[in-house]
Amino acid sequence: MKKIAMKTPLVEMDGDEMTRILWKMIKDELLLPFVDLKTEYYDLGLPERERTRDKVTVESAEATKKYGVAVKCATITPNRQRVEEYHLSEMWKSPNGTIRAILDGTVFRAPILLDAVRPAVRNWKKPITIARHAYGDIYKATEYRVPCPGKAELVFTDENGAETFRQTVYDFECPGVLQGSFNKDSSIRSFAHSCFRYALQTKQDLWFSSKDTISKQYDQTFKLIFQEIYDNDYREAFEKAGITYFYTLIDDAVARVIRSEGGFIWACKNYDGDVMSDMVSTAFGSLAMMTSVLVSPDGKFEYEAAHGTVTKHYYRYLKGEQTSTNPMATIYAWSGALRKRGELDGLSDLMAFADKLEEACIDTLQAGTMTKDLVSLVTPGTQVREVNSLDFIRAIRKNLESKLA
Ligand code: NAP
Ligand code: MG
């Protein structure tokens, strides 16, 4: 069989632990036999980040800016225990955080749906994609306990040293708590552009929610910036694509989401996105079936799985056990990246390959061959065959071969 050709290289970011093992299996079994794979390889595995003093992470993000499409394996974000385990000279920052900051991107998370795994919300029939604004608000807030009665004020001094605002927050008559949070127009703008772009790219409606009735400056700013950018830059394209932009209060959004059948993007402020993405992913079934893509406001894409490096499975693997770790989200990271690369380079073969790879995965699961995590989630009565990761990937390969023949 003639291998499918590529033009521009994909930025390939390798990672850690069990997902690094899956990464190689996926390449060996599902990609290299069929695609003349062109990648620019960056090893974001923790030992290489240590060796390069984390330069490799920055370089991989710069390469993504240059080429436009990346695929990333899950990576360890070091904590104290990891510093000891890997003999690190520093507690290196989260690679995802570093890449996100360089690309100024927004993360979109969407579940892979299966007929045999029913969402906890019965009427959900299509994926709900959550976009979280991962900057500012309580995550960068200043806060402290107020120890005694006294006056709390919000003061703003401009760059020339002139006091522009002074407002009483509260006259404390007893101890309490105080918090100052912020966001930046530039960051909200980037967030909005990423959301509108991704909605157009995936031809899905975009919802955005906040609490502007209560927060008349802070949340109102988010609402106004989204509306302005929509009117100026995207309204026409949305109308042409037959999709809509819809703003509503967060409470109303929650009610509508539960009553909906899915199939849209829900853009959330930082805290809302943090909480709602966990709720939505749990309600759809499994973290192992959740895909994730980072989209920059100028249209660069980095595809990955939403889960981590599955450490517990890796320790078992090191003892020589065969683990039944689910590679679906990592395979979809590859198919998503290859499809995007194909689209940008005008390679219809490559796009068709990505579709077939995903179909082969779904067919394998629908036929009942699956990893352990899914076995407990399928509707009772479904015929299942629990397999290890390699056998699962080989079963997908068989289906893929017949689709490509
Ligand atoms: P995790 O790797 O997502 O795994 C948590 C648990 O979820 C696993 O122990 C497993 O449950 C289940 N699970 C997750 N993915 C699975 C899969 N593909 N197949 C089957 N089961 C799966 O989260 P973690 O253990 O909290 O974090 C491990 C490391 O990953 C940490 O060092 C963290 O820094 C890193 N991390 C990286 C990213 C990223 O790069 N995007 C994201 C999150 C975490 P059972 O053990 O019950 O089978
Ligand atoms: Mg969370």
Short mmCIF file of C-alpha atoms and ligand atoms in Angstrom, two decimals:
data_model
loop_
_atom_site.label_atom_id
_atom_site.label_comp_id
_atom_site.label_asym_id
_atom_site.label_seq_id
_atom_site.Cartn_x
_atom_site.Cartn_y
_atom_site.Cartn_z
CA MET A 1 0.00 0.00 0.00
CA LYS A 2 1.28 3.46 -0.89
CA LYS A 3 1.69 5.64 2.19
CA ILE A 4 -0.29 8.86 2.51
CA ALA A 5 1.94 11.88 1.93
CA MET A 6 2.27 14.96 4.12
CA LYS A 7 3.55 18.44 3.27
CA THR A 8 4.19 20.56 6.34
CA PRO A 9 5.48 18.80 9.46
CA LEU A 10 3.32 18.37 12.52
CA VAL A 11 4.84 19.53 15.78
CA GLU A 12 5.09 16.34 17.86
CA MET A 13 5.38 16.75 21.63
CA ASP A 14 6.22 13.48 23.36
CA GLY A 15 5.42 13.05 27.05
CA ASP A 16 5.62 10.89 30.15
CA GLU A 17 4.76 7.59 31.81
CA MET A 18 1.89 5.42 30.51
CA THR A 19 0.86 7.89 27.84
CA ARG A 20 4.43 7.85 26.48
CA ILE A 21 4.11 4.08 26.10
CA LEU A 22 0.74 4.49 24.35
CA TRP A 23 2.23 7.21 22.15
CA LYS A 24 4.75 4.78 20.66
CA MET A 25 2.18 2.02 20.21
CA ILE A 26 -0.15 4.41 18.37
CA LYS A 27 2.62 5.58 16.06
CA ASP A 28 3.92 2.06 15.37
CA GLU A 29 0.54 0.41 14.81
CA LEU A 30 -1.82 3.10 13.55
CA LEU A 31 0.24 5.83 11.88
CA LEU A 32 3.64 4.81 10.52
CA PRO A 33 2.33 1.85 8.46
CA PHE A 34 -0.11 4.13 6.62
CA VAL A 35 1.20 7.69 6.64
CA ASP A 36 4.54 9.00 5.51
CA LEU A 37 4.61 10.82 8.82
CA LYS A 38 6.42 14.15 8.86
CA THR A 39 6.91 15.58 12.32
CA GLU A 40 9.23 17.96 14.08
CA TYR A 41 9.85 16.04 17.29
CA TYR A 42 10.14 17.63 20.74
CA ASP A 43 10.60 15.41 23.74
CA LEU A 44 8.65 16.99 26.61
CA GLY A 45 9.27 13.97 28.82
CA LEU A 46 10.41 15.14 32.24
CA PRO A 47 14.05 13.93 31.90
CA GLU A 48 14.49 15.99 28.71
CA ARG A 49 12.82 19.03 30.28
CA GLU A 50 15.32 18.71 33.13
CA ARG A 51 18.27 18.30 30.75
CA THR A 52 17.30 21.36 28.68
CA ARG A 53 16.20 23.38 31.71
CA ASP A 54 12.69 23.36 30.22
CA LYS A 55 13.87 25.07 27.04
CA VAL A 56 12.41 22.23 25.00
CA THR A 57 8.89 23.19 26.11
CA VAL A 58 9.33 26.77 24.97
CA GLU A 59 10.85 25.60 21.66
CA SER A 60 7.92 23.27 21.02
CA ALA A 61 5.48 26.13 21.57
CA GLU A 62 7.49 28.38 19.24
CA ALA A 63 7.42 25.62 16.61
CA THR A 64 3.63 25.45 16.98
CA LYS A 65 3.47 29.16 16.27
CA LYS A 66 5.59 28.60 13.18
CA TYR A 67 3.85 25.53 11.71
CA GLY A 68 0.34 25.99 13.11
CA VAL A 69 -0.52 22.45 14.27
CA ALA A 70 0.83 20.36 17.14
CA VAL A 71 -0.03 17.06 18.80
CA LYS A 72 0.91 16.59 22.45
CA CYS A 73 1.26 13.59 24.74
CA ALA A 74 0.32 14.00 28.42
CA THR A 75 3.18 15.24 30.60
CA ILE A 76 3.99 15.29 34.30
CA THR A 77 3.57 18.61 36.07
CA PRO A 78 6.21 18.26 38.77
CA ASN A 79 5.30 18.60 42.43
CA ARG A 80 7.57 17.99 45.42
CA GLN A 81 7.33 14.23 45.15
CA ARG A 82 8.25 14.34 41.43
CA VAL A 83 11.28 16.52 42.15
CA GLU A 84 12.61 13.67 44.29
CA GLU A 85 11.48 10.88 41.98
CA TYR A 86 13.17 12.45 38.92
CA HIS A 87 16.06 14.19 40.75
CA LEU A 88 15.02 17.56 39.37
CA SER A 89 17.09 20.70 39.87
CA GLU A 90 13.89 22.78 39.84
CA MET A 91 10.14 22.25 40.09
CA TRP A 92 9.56 22.95 36.38
CA LYS A 93 6.30 24.65 35.50
CA SER A 94 3.35 22.87 33.89
CA PRO A 95 4.20 22.41 30.18
CA ASN A 96 0.55 23.02 29.32
CA GLY A 97 0.65 26.31 31.21
CA THR A 98 3.83 27.36 29.41
CA ILE A 99 2.48 26.44 25.97
CA ARG A 100 -0.86 28.11 26.66
CA ALA A 101 0.86 31.32 27.75
CA ILE A 102 3.05 31.43 24.61
CA LEU A 103 0.17 30.71 22.24
CA ASP A 104 -2.27 32.88 24.26
CA GLY A 105 -4.73 30.08 23.61
CA THR A 106 -8.02 28.73 24.90
CA VAL A 107 -8.62 25.05 25.71
CA PHE A 108 -11.67 23.31 24.21
CA ARG A 109 -12.65 19.97 25.72
CA ALA A 110 -15.10 17.60 24.06
CA PRO A 111 -16.12 13.99 24.84
CA ILE A 112 -16.02 11.11 22.36
CA LEU A 113 -19.52 9.59 22.37
CA LEU A 114 -20.40 5.92 22.11
CA ASP A 115 -23.82 4.33 21.61
CA ALA A 116 -23.09 1.84 24.37
CA VAL A 117 -22.16 4.48 26.97
CA ARG A 118 -25.20 6.57 27.85
CA PRO A 119 -24.56 10.05 29.30
CA ALA A 120 -25.94 10.60 32.82
CA VAL A 121 -28.17 13.28 31.29
CA ARG A 122 -30.52 11.22 29.10
CA ASN A 123 -31.29 13.87 26.49
CA TRP A 124 -27.63 14.58 25.65
CA LYS A 125 -27.08 13.12 22.19
CA LYS A 126 -24.16 15.18 20.87
CA PRO A 127 -20.93 16.32 22.54
CA ILE A 128 -20.89 19.49 24.61
CA THR A 129 -17.60 21.31 24.17
CA ILE A 130 -16.44 23.48 27.04
CA ALA A 131 -14.14 26.44 26.45
CA ARG A 132 -12.55 27.77 29.61
CA HIS A 133 -10.96 31.20 29.84
CA ALA A 134 -7.84 30.11 31.68
CA TYR A 135 -6.61 33.51 32.84
CA GLY A 136 -7.17 35.74 35.87
CA ASP A 137 -10.22 36.01 38.16
CA ILE A 138 -9.86 34.08 41.43
CA TYR A 139 -6.87 32.16 40.02
CA LYS A 140 -4.73 35.28 40.16
CA ALA A 141 -6.58 37.06 42.95
CA THR A 142 -5.08 38.74 45.99
CA GLU A 143 -6.87 37.80 49.16
CA TYR A 144 -6.54 37.83 52.87
CA ARG A 145 -8.37 37.38 56.11
CA VAL A 146 -9.51 40.60 57.71
CA PRO A 147 -8.43 40.26 61.37
CA CYS A 148 -10.42 43.03 63.05
CA PRO A 149 -12.97 45.81 62.41
CA GLY A 150 -11.86 48.44 59.88
CA LYS A 151 -12.42 49.79 56.40
CA ALA A 152 -11.57 47.86 53.20
CA GLU A 153 -11.08 50.00 50.08
CA LEU A 154 -10.47 49.37 46.38
CA VAL A 155 -7.84 51.85 45.16
CA PHE A 156 -6.47 52.37 41.65
CA THR A 157 -3.39 54.50 41.01
CA ASP A 158 -2.58 55.21 37.37
CA GLU A 159 0.89 54.92 35.86
CA ASN A 160 1.65 58.60 36.63
CA GLY A 161 0.91 58.04 40.28
CA ALA A 162 -2.49 59.74 40.31
CA GLU A 163 -5.16 58.08 42.40
CA THR A 164 -8.04 57.55 39.95
CA PHE A 165 -10.46 55.49 42.05
CA ARG A 166 -11.04 54.95 45.73
CA GLN A 167 -14.13 53.03 46.76
CA THR A 168 -15.16 51.44 50.01
CA VAL A 169 -15.61 47.71 49.65
CA TYR A 170 -16.92 47.22 53.18
CA ASP A 171 -16.75 48.77 56.62
CA PHE A 172 -15.90 45.71 58.67
CA GLU A 173 -17.48 45.59 62.14
CA CYS A 174 -15.94 42.15 62.77
CA PRO A 175 -13.27 39.85 61.23
CA GLY A 176 -13.92 38.55 57.72
CA VAL A 177 -12.36 37.91 54.33
CA LEU A 178 -11.36 40.12 51.42
CA GLN A 179 -10.43 39.41 47.80
CA GLY A 180 -9.26 41.48 44.85
CA SER A 181 -9.43 39.89 41.42
CA PHE A 182 -8.72 41.22 37.94
CA ASN A 183 -8.77 40.45 34.26
CA LYS A 184 -7.42 42.18 31.16
CA ASP A 185 -9.29 43.29 28.03
CA SER A 186 -6.49 41.81 25.91
CA SER A 187 -6.94 38.38 27.46
CA ILE A 188 -10.73 38.49 27.15
CA ARG A 189 -10.34 39.48 23.50
CA SER A 190 -8.02 36.57 22.77
CA PHE A 191 -10.47 34.25 24.50
CA ALA A 192 -13.37 35.58 22.41
CA HIS A 193 -11.45 35.27 19.12
CA SER A 194 -10.43 31.68 19.92
CA CYS A 195 -14.05 30.80 20.71
CA PHE A 196 -15.55 32.38 17.57
CA ARG A 197 -12.87 30.79 15.39
CA TYR A 198 -13.35 27.35 16.87
CA ALA A 199 -17.13 27.60 16.50
CA LEU A 200 -16.69 28.41 12.81
CA GLN A 201 -14.14 25.67 12.34
CA THR A 202 -16.34 23.01 13.94
CA LYS A 203 -19.64 24.52 12.67
CA GLN A 204 -21.21 24.54 16.11
CA ASP A 205 -23.24 27.22 17.90
CA LEU A 206 -21.35 29.20 20.52
CA TRP A 207 -22.83 30.02 23.92
CA PHE A 208 -21.21 32.38 26.38
CA SER A 209 -22.41 32.92 29.90
CA SER A 210 -21.50 35.16 32.83
CA LYS A 211 -23.22 36.98 35.68
CA ASP A 212 -23.43 40.48 34.22
CA THR A 213 -26.67 41.35 36.06
CA ILE A 214 -24.81 41.18 39.38
CA SER A 215 -21.30 42.08 38.24
CA LYS A 216 -22.12 45.25 36.33
CA GLN A 217 -18.52 46.17 35.45
CA TYR A 218 -16.48 42.98 35.64
CA ASP A 219 -18.74 40.40 33.97
CA GLN A 220 -20.39 43.09 31.87
CA THR A 221 -16.97 43.75 30.30
CA PHE A 222 -16.76 40.11 29.18
CA LYS A 223 -20.25 40.31 27.68
CA LEU A 224 -19.57 43.58 25.82
CA ILE A 225 -16.21 42.47 24.43
CA PHE A 226 -17.72 39.22 23.11
CA GLN A 227 -20.60 41.13 21.50
CA GLU A 228 -18.34 43.74 19.92
CA ILE A 229 -15.97 41.15 18.45
CA TYR A 230 -18.90 39.10 17.20
CA ASP A 231 -20.55 42.07 15.49
CA ASN A 232 -17.34 43.37 13.94
CA ASP A 233 -15.51 40.22 12.94
CA TYR A 234 -17.70 37.12 12.93
CA ARG A 235 -21.43 37.84 12.48
CA GLU A 236 -21.33 37.52 8.70
CA ALA A 237 -19.31 34.31 8.74
CA PHE A 238 -21.60 32.81 11.40
CA GLU A 239 -24.70 33.61 9.36
CA LYS A 240 -23.12 32.10 6.28
CA ALA A 241 -22.19 28.96 8.19
CA GLY A 242 -25.69 28.74 9.67
CA ILE A 243 -24.50 28.86 13.27
CA THR A 244 -25.39 31.28 16.05
CA TYR A 245 -23.73 33.15 18.90
CA PHE A 246 -25.84 33.25 22.03
CA TYR A 247 -25.20 35.10 25.29
CA THR A 248 -27.09 34.23 28.44
CA LEU A 249 -26.75 34.42 32.21
CA ILE A 250 -24.78 31.56 33.75
CA ASP A 251 -27.82 30.27 35.69
CA ASP A 252 -29.94 30.22 32.57
CA ALA A 253 -27.08 28.54 30.67
CA VAL A 254 -26.88 25.73 33.24
CA ALA A 255 -30.61 25.04 32.94
CA ARG A 256 -30.52 25.13 29.14
CA VAL A 257 -27.44 22.88 28.96
CA ILE A 258 -29.18 20.19 31.02
CA ARG A 259 -32.32 20.37 28.86
CA SER A 260 -30.38 20.46 25.56
CA GLU A 261 -29.32 17.59 23.34
CA GLY A 262 -25.75 18.93 23.12
CA GLY A 263 -23.84 19.76 19.97
CA PHE A 264 -22.60 23.26 20.86
CA ILE A 265 -19.65 25.07 22.45
CA TRP A 266 -20.12 26.58 25.88
CA ALA A 267 -17.61 29.32 26.63
CA CYS A 268 -17.14 29.91 30.34
CA LYS A 269 -15.26 32.30 32.57
CA ASN A 270 -12.32 30.76 34.38
CA TYR A 271 -14.04 29.43 37.51
CA ASP A 272 -17.24 28.39 35.71
CA GLY A 273 -15.15 26.50 33.14
CA ASP A 274 -13.12 24.77 35.84
CA VAL A 275 -16.24 23.46 37.58
CA MET A 276 -18.48 22.86 34.55
CA SER A 277 -15.85 20.96 32.58
CA ASP A 278 -15.51 18.44 35.41
CA MET A 279 -19.28 18.11 35.66
CA VAL A 280 -19.83 17.72 31.92
CA SER A 281 -16.98 15.23 31.46
CA THR A 282 -18.17 13.07 34.36
CA ALA A 283 -21.74 13.15 33.06
CA PHE A 284 -20.55 12.00 29.62
CA GLY A 285 -18.73 9.01 31.11
CA SER A 286 -14.97 8.91 31.28
CA LEU A 287 -11.95 11.19 31.40
CA ALA A 288 -10.23 8.67 29.13
CA MET A 289 -12.72 9.62 26.37
CA MET A 290 -12.23 13.38 26.64
CA THR A 291 -10.34 15.21 23.91
CA SER A 292 -8.75 18.60 24.26
CA VAL A 293 -7.48 21.22 21.83
CA LEU A 294 -5.72 24.49 22.51
CA VAL A 295 -6.70 27.15 19.96
CA SER A 296 -4.85 30.46 19.73
CA PRO A 297 -6.65 33.67 18.70
CA ASP A 298 -4.66 33.69 15.43
CA GLY A 299 -5.62 30.10 14.61
CA LYS A 300 -2.85 27.76 15.81
CA PHE A 301 -3.95 24.36 17.11
CA GLU A 302 -2.48 21.98 19.67
CA TYR A 303 -4.32 18.67 20.10
CA GLU A 304 -4.07 16.40 23.15
CA ALA A 305 -5.94 14.11 25.53
CA ALA A 306 -7.60 15.76 28.52
CA HIS A 307 -6.29 13.12 30.96
CA GLY A 308 -2.85 12.90 32.55
CA THR A 309 -0.03 10.38 32.30
CA VAL A 310 -2.00 7.63 34.14
CA THR A 311 0.76 7.11 36.69
CA LYS A 312 -0.84 4.18 38.51
CA HIS A 313 -0.99 2.15 35.32
CA TYR A 314 2.61 3.07 34.50
CA TYR A 315 3.91 1.68 37.79
CA ARG A 316 2.12 -1.57 37.02
CA TYR A 317 3.58 -1.54 33.50
CA LEU A 318 7.08 -1.14 34.97
CA LYS A 319 6.49 -4.30 37.00
CA GLY A 320 5.87 -6.13 33.71
CA GLU A 321 2.07 -6.13 33.82
CA GLN A 322 -0.02 -5.58 30.69
CA THR A 323 -2.29 -2.65 31.44
CA SER A 324 -5.67 -1.89 29.95
CA THR A 325 -5.14 1.87 29.59
CA ASN A 326 -7.50 3.59 27.19
CA PRO A 327 -5.66 5.22 24.23
CA MET A 328 -8.78 6.76 22.63
CA ALA A 329 -8.20 10.39 23.60
CA THR A 330 -4.55 10.19 22.52
CA ILE A 331 -5.49 8.60 19.17
CA TYR A 332 -8.03 11.39 18.65
CA ALA A 333 -5.34 13.95 19.40
CA TRP A 334 -3.40 12.50 16.44
CA SER A 335 -6.43 12.25 14.16
CA GLY A 336 -7.46 15.81 15.04
CA ALA A 337 -3.98 17.14 14.31
CA LEU A 338 -3.59 15.16 11.05
CA ARG A 339 -7.02 16.29 9.83
CA LYS A 340 -6.16 19.92 10.58
CA ARG A 341 -2.78 19.57 8.86
CA GLY A 342 -4.53 18.05 5.85
CA GLU A 343 -7.05 20.86 5.79
CA LEU A 344 -4.37 23.58 5.91
CA ASP A 345 -2.20 21.88 3.28
CA GLY A 346 -5.09 20.85 1.02
CA LEU A 347 -4.39 17.12 1.45
CA SER A 348 -7.74 15.36 1.16
CA ASP A 349 -6.11 11.90 1.57
CA LEU A 350 -4.73 12.89 4.93
CA MET A 351 -8.10 14.26 6.04
CA ALA A 352 -9.84 11.07 4.90
CA PHE A 353 -7.25 9.01 6.81
CA ALA A 354 -8.06 10.90 10.01
CA ASP A 355 -11.77 10.18 9.51
CA LYS A 356 -11.12 6.49 8.89
CA LEU A 357 -8.88 6.19 11.91
CA GLU A 358 -11.65 7.58 14.12
CA GLU A 359 -14.25 5.34 12.47
CA ALA A 360 -11.99 2.33 13.05
CA CYS A 361 -11.79 3.25 16.75
CA ILE A 362 -15.56 3.62 17.09
CA ASP A 363 -16.24 0.39 15.17
CA THR A 364 -13.87 -1.48 17.49
CA LEU A 365 -15.68 -0.17 20.55
CA GLN A 366 -19.17 -0.73 19.10
CA ALA A 367 -18.17 -4.34 18.43
CA GLY A 368 -17.51 -4.66 22.17
CA THR A 369 -13.70 -4.71 22.19
CA MET A 370 -12.65 -2.17 24.81
CA THR A 371 -10.32 -1.25 27.65
CA LYS A 372 -11.19 -1.88 31.28
CA ASP A 373 -12.33 1.66 32.13
CA LEU A 374 -15.17 1.46 29.60
CA VAL A 375 -16.41 -2.01 30.55
CA SER A 376 -18.06 -0.73 33.71
CA LEU A 377 -19.70 2.16 31.83
CA VAL A 378 -21.50 0.36 29.00
CA THR A 379 -25.23 -0.27 29.23
CA PRO A 380 -26.00 -3.64 30.82
CA GLY A 381 -26.44 -6.43 28.32
CA THR A 382 -23.78 -5.13 25.89
CA GLN A 383 -21.42 -7.90 24.75
CA VAL A 384 -17.90 -6.87 25.76
CA ARG A 385 -14.38 -8.23 25.44
CA GLU A 386 -11.93 -6.54 27.79
CA VAL A 387 -8.45 -6.24 26.28
CA ASN A 388 -5.11 -4.66 27.11
CA SER A 389 -3.94 -1.48 25.39
CA LEU A 390 -1.86 -3.18 22.70
CA ASP A 391 -4.59 -5.66 21.77
CA PHE A 392 -7.08 -2.82 21.62
CA ILE A 393 -4.82 -0.83 19.31
CA ARG A 394 -4.24 -3.94 17.15
CA ALA A 395 -7.99 -4.48 16.89
CA ILE A 396 -8.32 -0.88 15.69
CA ARG A 397 -5.52 -1.49 13.18
CA LYS A 398 -7.40 -4.44 11.70
CA ASN A 399 -10.49 -2.31 11.18
CA LEU A 400 -8.38 0.52 9.79
CA GLU A 401 -6.65 -1.78 7.30
CA SER A 402 -9.96 -2.97 5.89
CA LYS A 403 -11.23 0.61 5.64
CA LEU A 404 -8.12 1.69 3.75
CA ALA A 405 -8.03 -1.35 1.44
P1 NAP B 1 -4.61 10.90 35.25
O1 NAP B 1 -3.31 10.57 34.64
O2 NAP B 1 -5.61 11.52 34.33
O3 NAP B 1 -5.23 9.59 35.88
C1 NAP B 1 -6.15 9.56 36.93
C2 NAP B 1 -6.93 8.24 36.92
O4 NAP B 1 -7.94 8.31 35.92
C3 NAP B 1 -6.10 7.03 36.57
O5 NAP B 1 -5.45 6.51 37.69
C4 NAP B 1 -7.15 6.12 35.96
O6 NAP B 1 -7.96 5.52 36.97
C5 NAP B 1 -8.03 7.10 35.20
N1 NAP B 1 -7.57 7.34 33.83
C6 NAP B 1 -7.11 8.51 33.29
N2 NAP B 1 -6.81 8.35 32.01
C7 NAP B 1 -7.06 7.06 31.71
C8 NAP B 1 -6.93 6.29 30.53
N3 NAP B 1 -6.47 6.83 29.40
N4 NAP B 1 -7.26 4.98 30.57
C9 NAP B 1 -7.73 4.43 31.69
N5 NAP B 1 -7.88 5.10 32.85
C10 NAP B 1 -7.56 6.41 32.86
O7 NAP B 1 -4.43 11.92 36.46
P2 NAP B 1 -3.39 11.90 37.70
O8 NAP B 1 -3.09 10.50 38.12
O9 NAP B 1 -3.96 12.84 38.65
O10 NAP B 1 -2.07 12.55 37.14
C11 NAP B 1 -0.95 11.81 36.68
C12 NAP B 1 0.09 12.77 36.11
O11 NAP B 1 -0.45 13.39 34.94
C13 NAP B 1 0.50 13.89 37.05
O12 NAP B 1 1.90 13.95 37.12
C14 NAP B 1 -0.06 15.16 36.42
O13 NAP B 1 0.80 16.24 36.59
C15 NAP B 1 -0.18 14.79 34.98
N6 NAP B 1 -1.28 15.45 34.23
C16 NAP B 1 -0.99 15.88 32.97
C17 NAP B 1 -1.97 16.44 32.18
C18 NAP B 1 -1.60 16.89 30.79
O14 NAP B 1 -0.46 16.76 30.37
N7 NAP B 1 -2.53 17.40 30.02
C19 NAP B 1 -3.27 16.54 32.66
C20 NAP B 1 -3.57 16.07 33.94
C21 NAP B 1 -2.56 15.51 34.71
P3 NAP B 1 -7.67 4.05 37.59
O15 NAP B 1 -6.33 4.14 38.26
O16 NAP B 1 -8.81 3.90 38.54
O17 NAP B 1 -7.68 3.06 36.46
MG MG B 2 -11.59 21.40 37.79
#
